[in-house]
Amino acid sequence: MQRLGDGALRMPRPKCDDVGALLRVVRSWPGVVDASITEEWLAVYFADDVEAHVEPSLIRSLDALRVRDPRTRSPSREIEIVVRYDGVDLEDVARACEMSVDRVIALHSSASYDVLFLGFMPGFAYLEGLPPELEVSRLPSPRTHVPQNALAIAGHYTGIYPFASPGGWRLIGTALDVVLFDSARGAYLRAGDRVRFRQAR
Amino acid sequence: MIIKKISGLATVQDLGRVGYASQGVPRGGALCPVLLRRANRAVGNEDGAACIEVFGRLVVVADASVGIATERGEVATLQSGEEYVVEPDAGLRVRYLAVGGGVAAPLVLGSRSTLVCFNDPLHAGSVIGAGVGVGAGVGVGVGVGVGVGAGAGAGVGVIAGPDAQGFDAFVSATWRIGAASNRMGTRLDGPTLARATGDVLPSSPTVIGAIQLPAGGSPIVIGPDGPTTGGYPIIAVIARAHLDAFHALPLGASIAFTTQA
């Protein structure tokens, strides 16, 4: 456990394939009002008037979640998102990966992705599963404007910008007919979901 | 009430939305919850009612009789057609205008706070409704906010961060609140801090008050609208009891940090 100030703690992300259950468990800990997860870390946030402390027995109890248990596991959703491969960086990506644009599209749309975590902005999901041939660096300096629903890649992730914003990922396309963040329902994608992209006809 | 003129930024803020960090949603809410509470109490609202948060100068005009108050405790009843000006305060970065019954704005995930990707800031012509009560936001207390205001920049308590490279150099330096600061983050102007080389860190959850050190060496303090995750080293975190005082410091104010265990 490491302190993030006096109101939050972080720990290595437990090796648990049921992220929904993991988040439910840590949010039920005494004094905890929120939790956040990344590829490497899990953080819990405490109410303002509560000392940031978790009993070691509770942390140990997470071990029980590490093994996939079909009786308690929330089923992972399979989600298909239709995309148009029209991103402004598509040709640069093809050049950097030493392949044709068609090959980039074929590789990206044939892979299956897991939502590892959400962060950066509301509804922005970090999807793991990018074919290694498509790994490219972020832009040296972020663009000031990335359009809403832009499909992008960076490092070993792919993702979709739920809102127009600045951003440093390489833009390869546009997600169609999907609302990634709804003010009533919250984020469309959740950690643990499985995602495939289908090229629009 | 109608917004007549804004020089700067004015948004609707309450105590924010707690419980959505794992969806990438920042807590949001007032930059200085203690000042929001003062304005609300002065007008007879609940502590967490939505107010107008003002960076700069705001002019409103009443379109009906309405009770208002500011974080100074100034209370007024405006008659229809009457103007009220929230002037910048040299000792405060931000001010709050409370309206009797609370400012009306759509509830998004339990809070009426403006988050720029959900809804636009207020602008000239915006109509401010009132009397909607407090959002359903959970679990956010209002800090004690010791010594908010001028002169409070001495000895803001910080706790060493988990990526504590450069912590000693950070704490021993004197900083100024940078002009490029906003609700996402407060820039600290001062010496350029050295980072350990080759430190591309995996993304980590952040927290309001976390002090990140980007590659350029100038620290950024995560604000209420800051990203929920980030890959910069977290070198220190401001103690909860000092967050209000820190965020109340006006741009350009001098600030020194003290180590807190």
Short mmCIF file of C-alpha atoms in Angstrom, two decimals:
data_model
loop_
_atom_site.label_atom_id
_atom_site.label_comp_id
_atom_site.label_asym_id
_atom_site.label_seq_id
_atom_site.Cartn_x
_atom_site.Cartn_y
_atom_site.Cartn_z
CA MET A 1 0.00 0.00 0.00
CA GLN A 2 1.26 3.44 -0.91
CA ARG A 3 -0.26 6.72 0.25
CA LEU A 4 -1.66 9.16 -2.30
CA GLY A 5 -1.70 11.93 0.28
CA ASP A 6 -3.87 11.48 3.38
CA GLY A 7 -7.12 10.73 1.54
CA ALA A 8 -6.25 7.91 -0.85
CA LEU A 9 -4.16 4.77 -1.08
CA ARG A 10 -2.86 2.87 -4.07
CA MET A 11 -1.72 -0.72 -4.44
CA PRO A 12 -0.57 -2.87 -7.33
CA ARG A 13 -3.57 -3.93 -9.42
CA PRO A 14 -4.63 -7.34 -8.14
CA LYS A 15 -4.41 -10.07 -10.73
CA CYS A 16 -8.14 -10.48 -11.06
CA ASP A 17 -10.02 -10.91 -14.31
CA ASP A 18 -13.31 -9.70 -12.86
CA VAL A 19 -12.71 -5.97 -12.55
CA GLY A 20 -16.35 -5.23 -11.83
CA ALA A 21 -16.28 -7.48 -8.77
CA LEU A 22 -12.93 -6.05 -7.68
CA LEU A 23 -14.24 -2.48 -7.79
CA ARG A 24 -17.43 -3.47 -5.95
CA VAL A 25 -15.41 -5.10 -3.17
CA VAL A 26 -12.98 -2.23 -2.58
CA ARG A 27 -15.79 0.36 -2.71
CA SER A 28 -17.47 -1.53 0.14
CA TRP A 29 -14.45 -1.10 2.43
CA PRO A 30 -15.06 1.15 5.49
CA GLY A 31 -14.70 4.84 4.66
CA VAL A 32 -14.07 4.25 0.95
CA VAL A 33 -16.19 6.43 -1.37
CA ASP A 34 -14.56 5.72 -4.73
CA ALA A 35 -11.98 3.60 -6.52
CA SER A 36 -9.94 3.90 -9.68
CA ILE A 37 -7.92 1.37 -11.61
CA THR A 38 -5.20 1.43 -14.26
CA GLU A 39 -3.17 -1.31 -15.92
CA GLU A 40 -0.74 -1.37 -12.99
CA TRP A 41 -2.52 0.24 -10.02
CA LEU A 42 -5.70 0.24 -7.96
CA ALA A 43 -6.52 3.30 -5.83
CA VAL A 44 -9.19 3.77 -3.18
CA TYR A 45 -10.46 7.17 -2.07
CA PHE A 46 -11.74 7.92 1.42
CA ALA A 47 -14.46 10.25 2.72
CA ASP A 48 -13.01 13.60 3.74
CA ASP A 49 -13.31 13.01 7.47
CA VAL A 50 -12.01 9.43 7.44
CA GLU A 51 -8.41 8.34 7.91
CA ALA A 52 -7.05 6.58 4.81
CA HIS A 53 -6.56 3.10 6.17
CA VAL A 54 -7.45 -0.41 5.08
CA GLU A 55 -7.21 -3.41 7.40
CA PRO A 56 -4.65 -5.92 6.08
CA SER A 57 -7.28 -8.66 6.28
CA LEU A 58 -9.38 -6.81 3.70
CA ILE A 59 -6.43 -6.52 1.33
CA ARG A 60 -5.74 -10.22 1.77
CA SER A 61 -9.39 -10.94 0.99
CA LEU A 62 -8.74 -9.72 -2.55
CA ASP A 63 -6.71 -12.89 -3.11
CA ALA A 64 -9.98 -14.79 -3.26
CA LEU A 65 -10.96 -12.76 -6.32
CA ARG A 66 -7.84 -13.59 -8.26
CA VAL A 67 -9.11 -16.92 -9.47
CA ARG A 68 -11.89 -16.81 -11.97
CA ASP A 69 -15.00 -18.01 -10.24
CA PRO A 70 -17.86 -18.65 -12.67
CA ARG A 71 -20.40 -18.54 -9.85
CA THR A 72 -19.69 -14.93 -8.88
CA ARG A 73 -18.04 -13.50 -11.94
CA SER A 74 -19.94 -10.81 -13.79
CA PRO A 75 -20.17 -11.99 -17.39
CA SER A 76 -17.90 -10.04 -19.71
CA ARG A 77 -19.86 -8.27 -22.41
CA GLU A 78 -18.98 -8.71 -26.06
CA ILE A 79 -19.34 -5.38 -27.82
CA GLU A 80 -19.01 -4.64 -31.52
CA ILE A 81 -18.29 -1.07 -32.59
CA VAL A 82 -18.63 -0.05 -36.21
CA VAL A 83 -15.79 2.19 -37.36
CA ARG A 84 -14.71 4.03 -40.46
CA TYR A 85 -10.94 3.92 -40.95
CA ASP A 86 -10.51 7.55 -41.96
CA GLY A 87 -8.12 8.93 -39.34
CA VAL A 88 -5.69 11.66 -40.31
CA ASP A 89 -2.72 9.61 -39.04
CA LEU A 90 -3.64 6.39 -40.85
CA GLU A 91 -1.04 6.78 -43.60
CA ASP A 92 1.67 7.80 -41.12
CA VAL A 93 0.87 4.74 -39.03
CA ALA A 94 1.09 2.49 -42.10
CA ARG A 95 4.45 4.03 -42.98
CA ALA A 96 5.78 3.68 -39.42
CA CYS A 97 4.64 0.06 -39.30
CA GLU A 98 6.03 -0.62 -42.80
CA MET A 99 2.80 -2.00 -44.19
CA SER A 100 -0.09 -0.89 -46.35
CA VAL A 101 -3.09 1.06 -45.04
CA ASP A 102 -5.25 -1.95 -45.93
CA ARG A 103 -3.04 -4.16 -43.79
CA VAL A 104 -3.32 -1.73 -40.82
CA ILE A 105 -7.11 -1.87 -41.17
CA ALA A 106 -7.16 -5.64 -41.51
CA LEU A 107 -5.00 -6.12 -38.44
CA HIS A 108 -6.84 -3.59 -36.29
CA SER A 109 -10.30 -4.86 -37.20
CA SER A 110 -9.47 -8.54 -36.82
CA ALA A 111 -8.18 -8.34 -33.25
CA SER A 112 -10.24 -8.74 -30.10
CA TYR A 113 -9.69 -6.21 -27.33
CA ASP A 114 -10.20 -6.16 -23.56
CA VAL A 115 -11.12 -2.99 -21.67
CA LEU A 116 -8.30 -2.75 -19.14
CA PHE A 117 -9.42 0.47 -17.45
CA LEU A 118 -11.02 3.88 -18.02
CA GLY A 119 -9.23 7.14 -17.41
CA PHE A 120 -8.02 10.43 -18.88
CA MET A 121 -11.57 11.67 -19.53
CA PRO A 122 -15.11 10.40 -18.87
CA GLY A 123 -15.71 7.18 -20.78
CA PHE A 124 -12.21 6.86 -22.30
CA ALA A 125 -11.42 3.13 -22.29
CA TYR A 126 -7.89 1.76 -22.61
CA LEU A 127 -8.25 -1.33 -24.83
CA GLU A 128 -5.58 -4.02 -24.72
CA GLY A 129 -5.03 -6.51 -27.50
CA LEU A 130 -3.54 -4.40 -30.27
CA PRO A 131 -1.51 -6.58 -32.66
CA PRO A 132 2.15 -5.87 -31.78
CA GLU A 133 2.87 -4.93 -35.42
CA LEU A 134 0.68 -1.85 -34.88
CA GLU A 135 2.45 -0.45 -31.83
CA VAL A 136 3.39 3.17 -32.47
CA SER A 137 4.53 5.99 -30.21
CA ARG A 138 2.34 8.88 -29.11
CA LEU A 139 2.67 12.15 -31.02
CA PRO A 140 5.71 14.12 -29.80
CA SER A 141 3.36 16.87 -28.71
CA PRO A 142 -0.41 16.42 -28.40
CA ARG A 143 -2.83 17.92 -30.94
CA THR A 144 -4.99 20.65 -29.52
CA HIS A 145 -8.14 19.20 -31.08
CA VAL A 146 -9.10 15.57 -31.50
CA PRO A 147 -12.67 15.14 -32.74
CA GLN A 148 -15.33 13.32 -30.75
CA ASN A 149 -15.42 9.54 -31.36
CA ALA A 150 -11.96 9.51 -32.96
CA LEU A 151 -10.48 5.99 -32.99
CA ALA A 152 -6.82 6.04 -32.04
CA ILE A 153 -3.79 3.93 -31.16
CA ALA A 154 -0.72 4.53 -28.98
CA GLY A 155 1.74 2.09 -27.47
CA HIS A 156 -0.03 -1.20 -26.90
CA TYR A 157 -3.45 0.44 -26.54
CA THR A 158 -6.29 1.42 -28.80
CA GLY A 159 -9.15 3.66 -27.72
CA ILE A 160 -11.90 6.08 -28.73
CA TYR A 161 -12.12 9.72 -27.58
CA PRO A 162 -15.63 10.11 -26.08
CA PHE A 163 -15.44 13.90 -26.37
CA ALA A 164 -13.51 16.35 -28.51
CA SER A 165 -10.37 17.24 -26.61
CA PRO A 166 -6.62 17.68 -26.92
CA GLY A 167 -4.86 14.35 -27.37
CA GLY A 168 -1.60 12.69 -28.32
CA TRP A 169 -2.69 9.34 -29.75
CA ARG A 170 -2.47 8.53 -33.48
CA LEU A 171 -5.87 8.88 -35.13
CA ILE A 172 -6.82 6.01 -37.42
CA GLY A 173 -10.59 6.25 -37.69
CA THR A 174 -14.01 7.25 -36.41
CA ALA A 175 -16.43 5.22 -34.32
CA LEU A 176 -19.97 5.34 -35.72
CA ASP A 177 -23.33 5.19 -34.00
CA VAL A 178 -21.98 4.83 -30.49
CA VAL A 179 -22.32 7.12 -27.46
CA LEU A 180 -19.32 6.43 -25.25
CA PHE A 181 -20.46 8.59 -22.38
CA ASP A 182 -24.07 9.32 -21.54
CA SER A 183 -24.82 11.81 -18.78
CA ALA A 184 -27.52 9.55 -17.33
CA ARG A 185 -25.93 6.11 -17.76
CA GLY A 186 -22.28 7.03 -17.50
CA ALA A 187 -19.59 5.24 -19.48
CA TYR A 188 -20.65 2.79 -22.21
CA LEU A 189 -17.55 0.61 -21.94
CA ARG A 190 -16.59 -0.92 -18.59
CA ALA A 191 -13.39 -2.59 -17.48
CA GLY A 192 -13.65 -6.27 -18.39
CA ASP A 193 -15.71 -5.77 -21.55
CA ARG A 194 -14.48 -7.39 -24.76
CA VAL A 195 -14.56 -5.20 -27.87
CA ARG A 196 -14.25 -5.85 -31.60
CA PHE A 197 -14.21 -3.27 -34.36
CA ARG A 198 -16.07 -3.80 -37.62
CA GLN A 199 -15.25 -1.71 -40.65
CA ALA A 200 -18.27 0.19 -41.96
CA ARG A 201 -19.39 -0.86 -45.43
CA MET B 1 -31.39 35.95 -12.77
CA ILE B 2 -29.50 36.51 -16.01
CA ILE B 3 -25.77 36.63 -16.67
CA LYS B 4 -25.03 40.07 -18.08
CA LYS B 5 -21.25 39.95 -18.44
CA ILE B 6 -18.37 37.61 -17.65
CA SER B 7 -14.72 38.59 -17.79
CA GLY B 8 -12.98 35.30 -17.07
CA LEU B 9 -14.78 32.04 -16.38
CA ALA B 10 -18.04 31.38 -14.56
CA THR B 11 -19.47 27.88 -14.10
CA VAL B 12 -22.05 26.16 -11.92
CA GLN B 13 -20.42 24.16 -9.13
CA ASP B 14 -21.54 22.19 -6.10
CA LEU B 15 -19.54 19.58 -4.18
CA GLY B 16 -19.01 17.42 -7.25
CA ARG B 17 -19.72 13.80 -8.19
CA VAL B 18 -18.09 11.07 -6.17
CA GLY B 19 -18.01 7.46 -7.17
CA TYR B 20 -17.23 7.58 -10.89
CA ALA B 21 -13.41 7.69 -11.02
CA SER B 22 -13.30 4.20 -12.54
CA GLN B 23 -15.34 5.58 -15.48
CA GLY B 24 -12.81 8.35 -15.98
CA VAL B 25 -15.09 10.98 -14.44
CA PRO B 26 -13.27 13.55 -12.28
CA ARG B 27 -14.87 14.58 -9.00
CA GLY B 28 -15.39 18.14 -10.18
CA GLY B 29 -17.16 20.54 -7.86
CA ALA B 30 -16.02 23.77 -6.26
CA LEU B 31 -12.31 24.56 -6.42
CA CYS B 32 -12.67 25.82 -2.82
CA PRO B 33 -15.52 23.96 -1.10
CA VAL B 34 -15.11 26.03 2.07
CA LEU B 35 -15.86 29.25 0.18
CA LEU B 36 -18.87 27.65 -1.55
CA ARG B 37 -20.20 26.66 1.88
CA ARG B 38 -19.75 30.19 3.23
CA ALA B 39 -21.79 31.64 0.38
CA ASN B 40 -24.48 28.98 0.76
CA ARG B 41 -24.77 29.43 4.53
CA ALA B 42 -25.01 33.20 4.16
CA VAL B 43 -28.07 32.86 1.93
CA GLY B 44 -29.61 30.04 3.97
CA ASN B 45 -28.88 27.17 1.57
CA GLU B 46 -27.65 23.70 2.38
CA ASP B 47 -23.85 23.48 2.30
CA GLY B 48 -23.74 21.61 -1.00
CA ALA B 49 -26.19 23.70 -3.04
CA ALA B 50 -24.94 24.69 -6.48
CA CYS B 51 -23.43 28.18 -6.76
CA ILE B 52 -21.82 30.21 -9.51
CA GLU B 53 -18.03 29.90 -9.30
CA VAL B 54 -16.30 32.99 -10.64
CA PHE B 55 -12.74 33.43 -11.90
CA GLY B 56 -12.54 37.10 -12.81
CA ARG B 57 -15.56 39.40 -12.83
CA LEU B 58 -19.26 38.60 -13.11
CA VAL B 59 -22.26 40.86 -13.62
CA VAL B 60 -25.76 39.45 -13.12
CA VAL B 61 -29.14 41.10 -13.39
CA ALA B 62 -32.24 39.92 -11.57
CA ASP B 63 -35.34 39.06 -13.61
CA ALA B 64 -37.37 38.61 -10.43
CA SER B 65 -36.80 39.20 -6.73
CA VAL B 66 -33.99 36.89 -5.62
CA GLY B 67 -31.81 36.42 -2.55
CA ILE B 68 -28.07 36.14 -3.13
CA ALA B 69 -24.87 35.94 -1.10
CA THR B 70 -21.14 35.69 -1.68
CA GLU B 71 -18.38 33.87 0.15
CA ARG B 72 -17.71 37.14 2.01
CA GLY B 73 -21.04 36.72 3.73
CA GLU B 74 -22.49 39.71 1.88
CA VAL B 75 -26.23 39.11 1.52
CA ALA B 76 -28.63 40.99 -0.73
CA THR B 77 -32.11 40.73 -2.14
CA LEU B 78 -32.10 41.84 -5.75
CA GLN B 79 -35.26 43.28 -7.22
CA SER B 80 -36.18 42.67 -10.83
CA GLY B 81 -33.86 44.68 -13.07
CA GLU B 82 -31.26 45.19 -10.34
CA GLU B 83 -27.62 44.38 -11.13
CA TYR B 84 -25.03 42.76 -8.92
CA VAL B 85 -21.30 42.63 -9.60
CA VAL B 86 -18.92 40.01 -8.26
CA GLU B 87 -15.60 41.84 -8.44
CA PRO B 88 -12.27 40.02 -8.48
CA ASP B 89 -10.72 39.72 -5.02
CA ALA B 90 -6.96 40.36 -4.94
CA GLY B 91 -6.65 37.85 -2.11
CA LEU B 92 -8.63 35.00 -3.65
CA ARG B 93 -8.28 33.02 -6.86
CA VAL B 94 -11.98 32.28 -7.03
CA ARG B 95 -15.26 33.64 -5.67
CA TYR B 96 -18.76 32.20 -5.22
CA LEU B 97 -22.20 33.66 -5.76
CA ALA B 98 -24.96 31.71 -4.02
CA VAL B 99 -28.61 32.05 -4.98
CA GLY B 100 -31.41 31.34 -2.51
CA GLY B 101 -32.53 27.74 -3.00
CA GLY B 102 -29.48 26.81 -5.07
CA VAL B 103 -28.66 27.35 -8.74
CA ALA B 104 -30.65 25.19 -11.16
CA ALA B 105 -28.59 23.10 -13.57
CA PRO B 106 -29.01 19.58 -14.92
CA LEU B 107 -27.99 16.78 -12.57
CA VAL B 108 -25.29 14.67 -14.19
CA LEU B 109 -24.29 11.63 -12.14
CA GLY B 110 -25.56 13.26 -8.97
CA SER B 111 -24.02 16.71 -9.37
CA ARG B 112 -24.92 19.99 -11.05
CA SER B 113 -21.26 20.91 -11.47
CA THR B 114 -20.21 22.00 -14.94
CA LEU B 115 -17.70 19.68 -16.52
CA VAL B 116 -16.58 21.15 -19.79
CA CYS B 117 -17.15 17.99 -21.81
CA PHE B 118 -20.73 17.68 -20.46
CA ASN B 119 -21.89 21.26 -20.74
CA ASP B 120 -20.69 24.75 -21.51
CA PRO B 121 -19.56 27.38 -19.03
CA LEU B 122 -21.99 30.22 -18.34
CA HIS B 123 -22.04 33.05 -20.84
CA ALA B 124 -23.69 36.42 -21.24
CA GLY B 125 -27.40 35.73 -21.57
CA SER B 126 -27.39 32.50 -19.53
CA VAL B 127 -30.52 32.29 -17.41
CA ILE B 128 -29.91 31.20 -13.82
CA GLY B 129 -32.88 29.42 -12.28
CA ALA B 130 -32.99 28.69 -8.58
CA GLY B 131 -34.73 26.72 -5.89
CA VAL B 132 -33.84 23.19 -6.96
CA GLY B 133 -32.10 22.02 -3.81
CA VAL B 134 -29.01 19.91 -3.48
CA GLY B 135 -27.92 17.18 -5.89
CA ALA B 136 -27.79 13.56 -4.86
CA GLY B 137 -24.00 13.53 -4.65
CA VAL B 138 -22.70 11.33 -1.88
CA GLY B 139 -20.02 11.31 0.70
CA VAL B 140 -18.21 14.59 0.18
CA GLY B 141 -17.64 16.52 3.34
CA VAL B 142 -16.54 20.11 3.36
CA GLY B 143 -12.99 20.51 4.62
CA VAL B 144 -12.09 22.69 7.57
CA GLY B 145 -10.15 25.07 5.33
CA VAL B 146 -7.84 26.68 7.84
CA GLY B 147 -6.69 30.18 6.94
CA VAL B 148 -8.19 30.53 3.48
CA GLY B 149 -7.22 33.78 1.82
CA ALA B 150 -4.38 36.25 1.74
CA GLY B 151 -1.20 35.20 3.51
CA ALA B 152 -2.20 31.54 3.63
CA GLY B 153 0.56 30.53 1.20
CA ALA B 154 3.06 29.86 3.95
CA GLY B 155 3.36 26.26 4.94
CA VAL B 156 0.87 24.33 2.85
CA GLY B 157 1.29 20.76 4.07
CA VAL B 158 2.37 18.11 1.56
CA ILE B 159 2.89 14.40 1.92
CA ALA B 160 5.62 12.70 -0.09
CA GLY B 161 4.18 11.02 -3.16
CA PRO B 162 4.66 7.39 -4.17
CA ASP B 163 7.02 8.43 -6.99
CA ALA B 164 8.92 10.71 -4.61
CA GLN B 165 11.78 11.62 -6.91
CA GLY B 166 12.76 15.23 -6.34
CA PHE B 167 10.59 15.62 -3.23
CA ASP B 168 13.29 17.31 -1.14
CA ALA B 169 14.09 19.80 -3.89
CA PHE B 170 10.36 20.46 -4.31
CA VAL B 171 9.73 21.14 -0.63
CA SER B 172 12.77 23.35 -0.17
CA ALA B 173 11.88 25.64 -3.10
CA THR B 174 9.55 28.64 -3.15
CA TRP B 175 6.82 28.58 -5.81
CA ARG B 176 4.29 30.87 -7.40
CA ILE B 177 0.79 30.01 -8.60
CA GLY B 178 1.21 29.96 -12.40
CA ALA B 179 -0.93 32.06 -14.72
CA ALA B 180 -1.81 29.03 -16.88
CA SER B 181 -3.64 27.38 -13.96
CA ASN B 182 -7.23 26.26 -14.39
CA ARG B 183 -9.76 23.88 -12.81
CA MET B 184 -7.92 20.88 -14.27
CA GLY B 185 -4.61 21.77 -12.73
CA THR B 186 -2.61 24.46 -10.97
CA ARG B 187 0.80 25.21 -12.43
CA LEU B 188 3.63 25.94 -10.04
CA ASP B 189 6.22 28.41 -11.32
CA GLY B 190 9.68 28.09 -9.81
CA PRO B 191 12.87 26.14 -10.33
CA THR B 192 12.93 23.37 -12.89
CA LEU B 193 13.07 20.09 -11.02
CA ALA B 194 15.20 17.25 -12.28
CA ARG B 195 13.44 13.99 -13.07
CA ALA B 196 15.03 10.60 -12.90
CA THR B 197 15.99 9.73 -16.46
CA GLY B 198 14.07 7.28 -18.58
CA ASP B 199 11.09 7.36 -16.26
CA VAL B 200 8.18 6.49 -18.51
CA LEU B 201 5.76 5.46 -15.80
CA PRO B 202 2.66 3.36 -16.32
CA SER B 203 -0.56 5.34 -15.79
CA SER B 204 -1.58 5.67 -12.17
CA PRO B 205 -4.77 6.83 -10.54
CA THR B 206 -4.46 10.47 -9.49
CA VAL B 207 -6.15 12.42 -6.70
CA ILE B 208 -7.08 16.07 -6.24
CA GLY B 209 -3.99 17.76 -4.81
CA ALA B 210 -1.55 15.29 -6.38
CA ILE B 211 1.56 17.11 -7.58
CA GLN B 212 2.73 15.69 -10.90
CA LEU B 213 6.12 16.33 -12.45
CA PRO B 214 5.94 16.32 -16.27
CA ALA B 215 9.08 15.93 -18.36
CA GLY B 216 9.56 19.71 -18.53
CA GLY B 217 10.22 19.80 -14.77
CA SER B 218 7.44 22.25 -13.80
CA PRO B 219 4.99 20.73 -11.31
CA ILE B 220 1.22 20.61 -11.85
CA VAL B 221 -1.26 20.16 -8.99
CA ILE B 222 -4.30 18.10 -10.04
CA GLY B 223 -7.50 20.12 -9.63
CA PRO B 224 -11.15 19.02 -9.35
CA ASP B 225 -11.53 18.66 -13.15
CA GLY B 226 -8.13 17.01 -13.62
CA PRO B 227 -7.72 13.61 -15.28
CA THR B 228 -8.47 10.57 -13.11
CA THR B 229 -5.34 8.80 -14.33
CA GLY B 230 -1.96 9.99 -15.53
CA GLY B 231 1.53 8.82 -16.37
CA TYR B 232 3.59 11.60 -14.78
CA PRO B 233 5.41 10.87 -11.52
CA ILE B 234 3.43 11.96 -8.44
CA ILE B 235 6.10 13.59 -6.29
CA ALA B 236 3.86 14.87 -3.49
CA VAL B 237 0.22 15.28 -2.50
CA ILE B 238 -1.28 18.28 -0.68
CA ALA B 239 -2.82 17.36 2.67
CA ARG B 240 -6.62 17.41 2.59
CA ALA B 241 -6.87 20.04 5.34
CA HIS B 242 -4.74 22.43 3.26
CA LEU B 243 -6.40 21.99 -0.15
CA ASP B 244 -8.89 24.84 0.26
CA ALA B 245 -6.18 27.24 1.38
CA PHE B 246 -3.99 26.20 -1.54
CA HIS B 247 -6.70 26.56 -4.16
CA ALA B 248 -7.76 29.94 -2.77
CA LEU B 249 -4.32 31.45 -3.45
CA PRO B 250 -4.53 34.01 -6.26
CA LEU B 251 -2.48 33.64 -9.43
CA GLY B 252 1.05 34.89 -8.82
CA ALA B 253 0.90 34.28 -5.07
CA SER B 254 4.04 32.98 -3.44
CA ILE B 255 3.81 29.60 -1.78
CA ALA B 256 6.06 27.43 0.36
CA PHE B 257 5.30 23.83 1.25
CA THR B 258 6.04 22.01 4.48
CA THR B 259 6.48 18.28 4.83
CA GLN B 260 3.68 16.52 6.62
CA ALA B 261 4.07 12.95 7.82
#
